[in-house]
Short mmCIF file of C-alpha atoms in Angstrom, two decimals:
data_model
loop_
_atom_site.label_atom_id
_atom_site.label_comp_id
_atom_site.label_asym_id
_atom_site.label_seq_id
_atom_site.Cartn_x
_atom_site.Cartn_y
_atom_site.Cartn_z
CA MET A 1 -0.78 4.84 -6.74
CA GLU A 2 -4.26 3.43 -7.41
CA PHE A 3 -4.66 5.66 -10.49
CA VAL A 4 -1.29 4.51 -11.82
CA LYS A 5 -2.22 0.86 -11.28
CA SER A 6 -5.51 1.36 -13.08
CA VAL A 7 -3.67 2.85 -16.06
CA ILE A 8 -0.83 0.36 -16.30
CA GLY A 9 -2.14 -2.69 -14.41
CA GLU A 10 -2.60 -4.99 -17.41
CA GLU A 11 0.80 -4.05 -18.80
CA MET A 12 2.43 -4.79 -15.44
CA GLN A 13 0.77 -8.21 -15.39
CA ALA A 14 2.33 -8.86 -18.79
CA VAL A 15 5.72 -7.80 -17.41
CA ASP A 16 5.30 -10.14 -14.44
CA GLN A 17 4.75 -12.98 -16.89
CA VAL A 18 7.89 -11.99 -18.80
CA VAL A 19 9.83 -12.02 -15.53
CA ARG A 20 8.50 -15.46 -14.55
CA ASP A 21 9.27 -16.91 -17.98
CA ARG A 22 12.77 -15.46 -18.11
CA LEU A 23 13.67 -16.53 -14.58
CA TYR A 24 13.77 -20.15 -15.61
CA SER A 25 17.06 -21.99 -15.28
CA ASP A 26 17.92 -25.69 -15.27
CA VAL A 27 19.94 -24.96 -12.13
CA ILE A 28 17.55 -25.28 -9.22
CA LEU A 29 19.42 -22.93 -6.86
CA VAL A 30 19.40 -20.19 -9.50
CA ARG A 31 15.62 -20.48 -9.75
CA GLN A 32 15.15 -20.55 -5.99
CA VAL A 33 17.24 -17.46 -5.24
CA ALA A 34 15.99 -15.45 -8.24
CA GLU A 35 12.34 -16.23 -7.58
CA TYR A 36 12.74 -15.41 -3.90
CA ILE A 37 14.12 -11.95 -4.50
CA VAL A 38 11.91 -11.06 -7.50
CA ASN A 39 8.76 -12.21 -5.70
CA SER A 40 9.61 -10.52 -2.40
CA GLY A 41 7.64 -7.39 -3.20
CA GLY A 42 8.86 -3.94 -4.10
CA LYS A 43 7.22 -1.02 -5.83
CA ARG A 44 8.30 -1.95 -9.38
CA LEU A 45 8.75 1.77 -10.12
CA ARG A 46 11.56 1.22 -12.61
CA PRO A 47 9.71 -1.21 -14.90
CA MET A 48 6.62 0.98 -14.55
CA MET A 49 8.59 3.90 -15.93
CA VAL A 50 9.56 1.95 -19.06
CA LEU A 51 5.92 1.12 -19.72
CA LEU A 52 4.57 4.57 -18.91
CA SER A 53 7.17 6.54 -20.86
CA ALA A 54 6.70 4.36 -23.94
CA LYS A 55 2.91 4.57 -23.84
CA ALA A 56 2.92 8.28 -22.96
CA LEU A 57 4.82 8.93 -26.18
CA GLY A 58 2.56 6.77 -28.34
CA TYR A 59 4.40 3.44 -28.56
CA GLU A 60 2.15 0.65 -29.88
CA GLY A 61 4.41 -2.42 -29.85
CA THR A 62 5.30 -4.99 -27.18
CA HIS A 63 9.07 -4.59 -26.72
CA HIS A 64 8.42 -2.26 -23.79
CA ARG A 65 7.34 -5.27 -21.72
CA GLU A 66 10.57 -7.14 -22.37
CA LEU A 67 12.62 -4.03 -21.57
CA ALA A 68 10.65 -3.47 -18.36
CA GLY A 69 11.70 -7.01 -17.41
CA VAL A 70 15.31 -6.17 -18.29
CA ILE A 71 15.22 -3.16 -15.97
CA GLU A 72 13.71 -5.25 -13.17
CA PHE A 73 16.40 -7.92 -13.55
CA ILE A 74 19.21 -5.35 -13.50
CA HIS A 75 17.69 -3.78 -10.39
CA THR A 76 17.26 -7.15 -8.70
CA SER A 77 20.84 -8.16 -9.42
CA THR A 78 22.10 -4.95 -7.80
CA LEU A 79 19.99 -5.71 -4.72
CA LEU A 80 21.56 -9.15 -4.40
CA HIS A 81 25.06 -7.70 -4.67
CA ASP A 82 24.23 -4.74 -2.38
CA ASP A 83 23.01 -6.96 0.43
CA VAL A 84 26.20 -8.99 0.34
CA VAL A 85 28.44 -5.90 0.32
CA ASP A 86 26.41 -4.21 3.07
CA GLU A 87 26.01 -7.44 5.07
CA SER A 88 22.28 -6.71 5.24
CA ASP A 89 19.90 -9.20 6.82
CA LEU A 90 16.52 -7.59 6.14
CA ARG A 91 14.96 -6.18 2.96
CA ARG A 92 11.30 -5.43 2.30
CA GLY A 93 10.53 -6.97 5.69
CA ARG A 94 12.00 -10.37 4.79
CA ASP A 95 15.32 -12.09 5.29
CA THR A 96 17.76 -11.12 2.55
CA ALA A 97 18.78 -13.77 0.04
CA ASN A 98 22.33 -13.86 1.42
CA VAL A 99 20.96 -14.75 4.86
CA LEU A 100 18.90 -17.62 3.46
CA PHE A 101 21.16 -18.91 0.69
CA GLY A 102 24.62 -17.54 1.54
CA ASN A 103 26.81 -14.83 0.05
CA ALA A 104 28.25 -16.97 -2.73
CA ALA A 105 24.83 -17.97 -4.08
CA SER A 106 23.57 -14.37 -3.90
CA VAL A 107 26.54 -12.98 -5.84
CA LEU A 108 26.42 -15.69 -8.50
CA VAL A 109 22.65 -15.47 -9.00
CA GLY A 110 23.04 -11.70 -9.25
CA ASP A 111 25.50 -12.36 -12.07
CA PHE A 112 22.96 -14.69 -13.69
CA LEU A 113 20.28 -11.98 -13.61
CA TYR A 114 22.69 -9.44 -15.14
CA SER A 115 23.57 -11.79 -17.99
CA ARG A 116 19.93 -12.81 -18.50
CA ALA A 117 19.03 -9.13 -18.78
CA PHE A 118 21.54 -8.73 -21.61
CA GLN A 119 20.15 -11.80 -23.36
CA MET A 120 16.70 -10.22 -23.19
CA MET A 121 17.74 -6.82 -24.49
CA VAL A 122 19.29 -8.40 -27.59
CA SER A 123 15.84 -9.62 -28.60
CA CYS A 124 14.74 -6.01 -29.17
CA GLY A 125 17.22 -5.74 -32.05
CA SER A 126 18.30 -2.20 -31.21
CA LEU A 127 21.95 -1.28 -30.90
CA ARG A 128 20.89 2.02 -29.34
CA ILE A 129 19.00 0.25 -26.56
CA MET A 130 21.93 -2.05 -25.91
CA GLN A 131 24.28 0.92 -25.74
CA VAL A 132 22.07 2.72 -23.20
CA LEU A 133 21.79 -0.34 -20.97
CA ALA A 134 25.48 -1.24 -21.24
CA ASP A 135 26.44 2.32 -20.25
CA THR A 136 23.87 2.26 -17.45
CA THR A 137 25.12 -0.95 -15.84
CA ASN A 138 28.69 0.33 -16.04
CA ILE A 139 27.82 3.60 -14.31
CA ILE A 140 25.83 1.76 -11.63
CA ALA A 141 28.91 -0.34 -10.89
CA GLU A 142 30.99 2.83 -10.60
CA GLY A 143 28.39 4.21 -8.19
CA GLU A 144 28.68 1.12 -6.01
CA VAL A 145 32.45 1.59 -5.83
CA LEU A 146 32.08 5.31 -5.08
CA GLN A 147 29.76 4.48 -2.22
CA LEU A 148 32.19 1.90 -0.91
CA MET A 149 35.01 4.47 -1.01
CA ASN A 150 32.90 6.89 1.00
CA ILE A 151 32.18 4.48 3.86
CA GLY A 152 33.11 6.25 7.08
CA ASN A 153 33.99 9.45 5.21
CA VAL A 154 32.86 12.27 7.50
CA ASP A 155 34.16 14.94 5.11
CA ILE A 156 31.84 14.05 2.23
CA ASP A 157 29.79 17.02 1.01
CA GLU A 158 26.33 17.19 -0.54
CA ALA A 159 27.67 17.30 -4.10
CA ALA A 160 29.66 14.09 -3.62
CA TYR A 161 26.64 12.43 -2.01
CA LEU A 162 24.42 13.41 -4.94
CA LYS A 163 27.00 12.05 -7.38
CA VAL A 164 26.77 8.63 -5.74
CA ILE A 165 22.97 8.74 -5.98
CA ARG A 166 23.03 9.80 -9.64
CA TYR A 167 25.33 6.89 -10.45
CA LYS A 168 24.05 4.17 -8.16
CA THR A 169 20.28 4.74 -8.12
CA ALA A 170 19.06 7.48 -10.44
CA LYS A 171 20.89 6.12 -13.49
CA LEU A 172 18.56 3.11 -13.74
CA PHE A 173 15.50 5.37 -13.40
CA GLU A 174 16.98 7.55 -16.14
CA ALA A 175 17.55 4.55 -18.41
CA ALA A 176 14.03 3.22 -17.79
CA ALA A 177 12.44 6.49 -18.89
CA ARG A 178 14.83 6.90 -21.83
CA LEU A 179 14.07 3.41 -23.16
CA GLY A 180 10.40 4.26 -23.52
CA ALA A 181 11.27 7.32 -25.57
CA ILE A 182 13.63 5.30 -27.77
CA LEU A 183 10.97 2.68 -28.44
CA ALA A 184 8.50 5.44 -29.35
CA GLU A 185 11.09 6.85 -31.77
CA SER A 186 10.85 10.26 -30.09
CA ASN A 187 12.98 13.19 -31.20
CA PRO A 188 16.26 13.79 -29.33
CA ASP A 189 14.83 16.62 -27.23
CA THR A 190 11.90 14.50 -25.99
CA GLU A 191 14.20 11.57 -25.28
CA ASP A 192 16.52 13.81 -23.30
CA ARG A 193 13.65 15.32 -21.32
CA MET A 194 12.27 11.90 -20.48
CA ALA A 195 15.72 10.74 -19.35
CA ARG A 196 16.17 13.83 -17.16
CA PHE A 197 12.73 13.18 -15.68
CA GLY A 198 13.88 9.71 -14.66
CA MET A 199 17.15 11.00 -13.25
CA HIS A 200 15.50 13.64 -11.06
CA LEU A 201 12.77 11.25 -9.92
CA GLY A 202 15.34 8.59 -9.01
CA THR A 203 17.34 11.14 -7.05
CA ALA A 204 14.25 12.24 -5.11
CA PHE A 205 13.34 8.62 -4.44
CA GLN A 206 16.76 7.76 -2.98
CA ILE A 207 16.93 10.87 -0.81
CA ILE A 208 13.60 9.92 0.77
CA ASP A 209 14.92 6.37 1.28
CA ASP A 210 17.82 7.91 3.19
CA VAL A 211 15.45 10.10 5.22
CA LEU A 212 13.32 7.09 6.17
CA ASP A 213 16.40 5.37 7.62
CA TYR A 214 16.22 7.99 10.39
CA SER A 215 12.48 8.60 10.56
CA GLY A 216 10.61 5.50 9.39
CA LYS A 217 9.37 2.37 11.11
CA THR A 218 10.99 -1.00 10.50
CA SER A 219 7.54 -2.54 9.90
CA GLU A 220 6.91 -0.03 7.10
CA ILE A 221 10.30 0.49 5.46
CA GLY A 222 11.13 -3.24 5.55
CA LYS A 223 14.64 -2.84 6.91
CA THR A 224 16.22 -2.16 10.27
CA LEU A 225 16.26 1.50 11.27
CA GLY A 226 19.79 2.89 11.31
CA ASP A 227 21.19 0.48 8.71
CA ASP A 228 22.99 3.33 6.94
CA LEU A 229 24.64 4.40 10.19
CA ALA A 230 25.69 0.82 10.94
CA GLU A 231 27.31 0.68 7.48
CA GLY A 232 29.11 4.00 7.93
CA LYS A 233 27.15 5.71 5.14
CA ALA A 234 27.01 9.48 5.34
CA THR A 235 23.65 10.25 3.75
CA LEU A 236 22.10 13.69 3.34
CA PRO A 237 20.50 14.01 6.81
CA LEU A 238 23.88 13.29 8.47
CA ILE A 239 25.82 15.46 6.02
CA HIS A 240 23.49 18.34 6.91
CA VAL A 241 24.04 17.84 10.64
CA MET A 242 27.82 17.78 10.19
CA SER A 243 27.81 20.98 8.11
CA HIS A 244 24.94 22.95 9.69
CA GLY A 245 24.34 21.50 13.15
CA THR A 246 25.84 22.64 16.42
CA PRO A 247 29.43 21.55 17.12
CA GLU A 248 28.07 19.05 19.64
CA ALA A 249 25.58 17.55 17.18
CA ALA A 250 28.21 17.40 14.43
CA HIS A 251 30.64 15.65 16.78
CA ILE A 252 28.06 13.01 17.73
CA VAL A 253 27.34 12.22 14.08
CA ARG A 254 30.99 12.21 12.99
CA THR A 255 31.98 9.85 15.80
CA ALA A 256 29.07 7.48 15.14
CA LEU A 257 29.87 7.37 11.42
CA GLN A 258 33.58 6.80 11.93
CA HIS A 259 32.82 3.82 14.16
CA ALA A 260 29.77 2.66 12.14
CA ASN A 261 28.03 2.28 15.47
CA ARG A 262 24.29 1.59 15.49
CA ASP A 263 24.34 1.84 19.29
CA GLU A 264 24.72 5.60 18.83
CA LEU A 265 21.45 5.78 16.84
CA PRO A 266 19.37 7.44 19.64
CA ALA A 267 21.95 10.22 20.02
CA VAL A 268 22.24 10.59 16.25
CA LEU A 269 18.45 10.80 15.89
CA THR A 270 18.38 13.57 18.49
CA ALA A 271 21.10 15.44 16.60
CA VAL A 272 19.32 15.00 13.27
CA GLN A 273 16.00 16.24 14.65
CA ALA A 274 17.55 19.20 16.50
CA SER A 275 19.36 20.31 13.34
CA GLY A 276 16.28 20.22 11.10
CA SER A 277 18.15 17.82 8.85
CA LEU A 278 15.22 15.59 7.91
CA GLU A 279 13.21 18.62 6.84
CA TYR A 280 16.16 19.88 4.82
CA ALA A 281 16.61 16.53 3.06
CA ARG A 282 12.90 16.30 2.30
CA ALA A 283 13.05 19.79 0.79
CA VAL A 284 15.94 18.74 -1.47
CA ALA A 285 13.94 15.68 -2.54
CA ALA A 286 10.87 17.82 -3.23
CA LYS A 287 12.97 20.11 -5.42
CA GLU A 288 14.22 17.11 -7.39
CA ALA A 289 10.65 15.84 -7.83
CA GLN A 290 9.57 19.23 -9.14
CA LEU A 291 12.51 19.33 -11.55
CA ALA A 292 11.36 15.92 -12.79
CA LYS A 293 7.85 17.18 -13.45
CA ASP A 294 9.18 20.29 -15.15
CA CYS A 295 10.92 18.05 -17.71
CA LEU A 296 7.54 16.83 -18.98
CA GLU A 297 6.03 20.27 -19.52
CA GLY A 298 4.65 20.71 -23.03
CA LEU A 299 4.22 17.01 -23.77
CA THR A 300 0.74 15.87 -24.73
CA LEU A 301 -1.18 15.04 -21.57
CA ASN A 302 -2.66 11.57 -21.41
CA PRO A 303 -3.27 9.03 -18.61
CA TYR A 304 0.28 7.62 -19.00
CA LEU A 305 1.91 11.03 -18.70
CA GLN A 306 -0.36 11.83 -15.75
CA SER A 307 0.86 8.63 -14.12
CA LEU A 308 4.49 9.67 -14.55
CA LEU A 309 3.74 13.00 -12.90
CA LEU A 310 2.02 11.18 -10.05
CA LEU A 311 5.05 8.92 -9.59
CA ALA A 312 7.15 12.02 -8.95
CA ASP A 313 4.79 13.00 -6.14
CA ILE A 314 4.58 9.47 -4.79
CA SER A 315 8.37 9.21 -4.67
CA ILE A 316 8.57 11.87 -1.97
CA ASN A 317 5.25 11.37 -0.17
CA ARG A 318 5.71 7.87 1.23
CA ASN A 319 6.48 6.00 4.41
CA SER A 320 8.23 3.00 2.86
#
């Protein structure tokens, strides 16, 4: 990540300033909640991808900074809503906003960030950009509902799981990469390749997130181990156990999911490890990361493109 930061560090500082400026509201509680969540850390991969894709394709203007801020605000608003829906109390190692400020404030400030993002995107004066972001936020919302419908569903298969990821997580990565290509006025093929890069990278990133829920450390991943199990979410490691593990292992996982019981985490971890399910999920993520890198083949290599390729590797080789 150090190479990426050296390439894009000044641009990211400019984005941080955009975020701070655009967070302002006359309503004190809006400022407090928004600043808390935006300043609580995070990898900033999505805004990075806007900057890197634009610069990799030769963009010389400044709209990429505003759009990186838009992407960060959309992402932040989904986090606020997610934590309320999931009843989460820890994110990035800190209390969630809904714990500190309440569910109502979190939902409403999430709405504020969504609407502020749309105010910002108008300033770019591109109907195409607005269309991409409008479609993206709509699909993300559908992904949230799909995930909700699958809570406790022990019959979900890998294809249905991947569909949720494509909608809920990878779509914003896809949009971030596509926006850079649009700003650079790239040809349709290059724009499509950049978008597919973002989609595959986002998919790999989320799969590893799901792996870390059964293999990470709370101090590193910033959330409580077993959160997905406690929410009844059948992620790829558990889906693999239920479809490829022993009947005993599959039964343990199915029962724990149906009851959304974190107390069963030790038994579930044993089942996951015995079934080779973490290794399987990591292999699927690695394949997605490679597909992402394949999308960029043939494009002119420069430090920005190198950074995008590195992000694909970083997305799967991490502990948090």
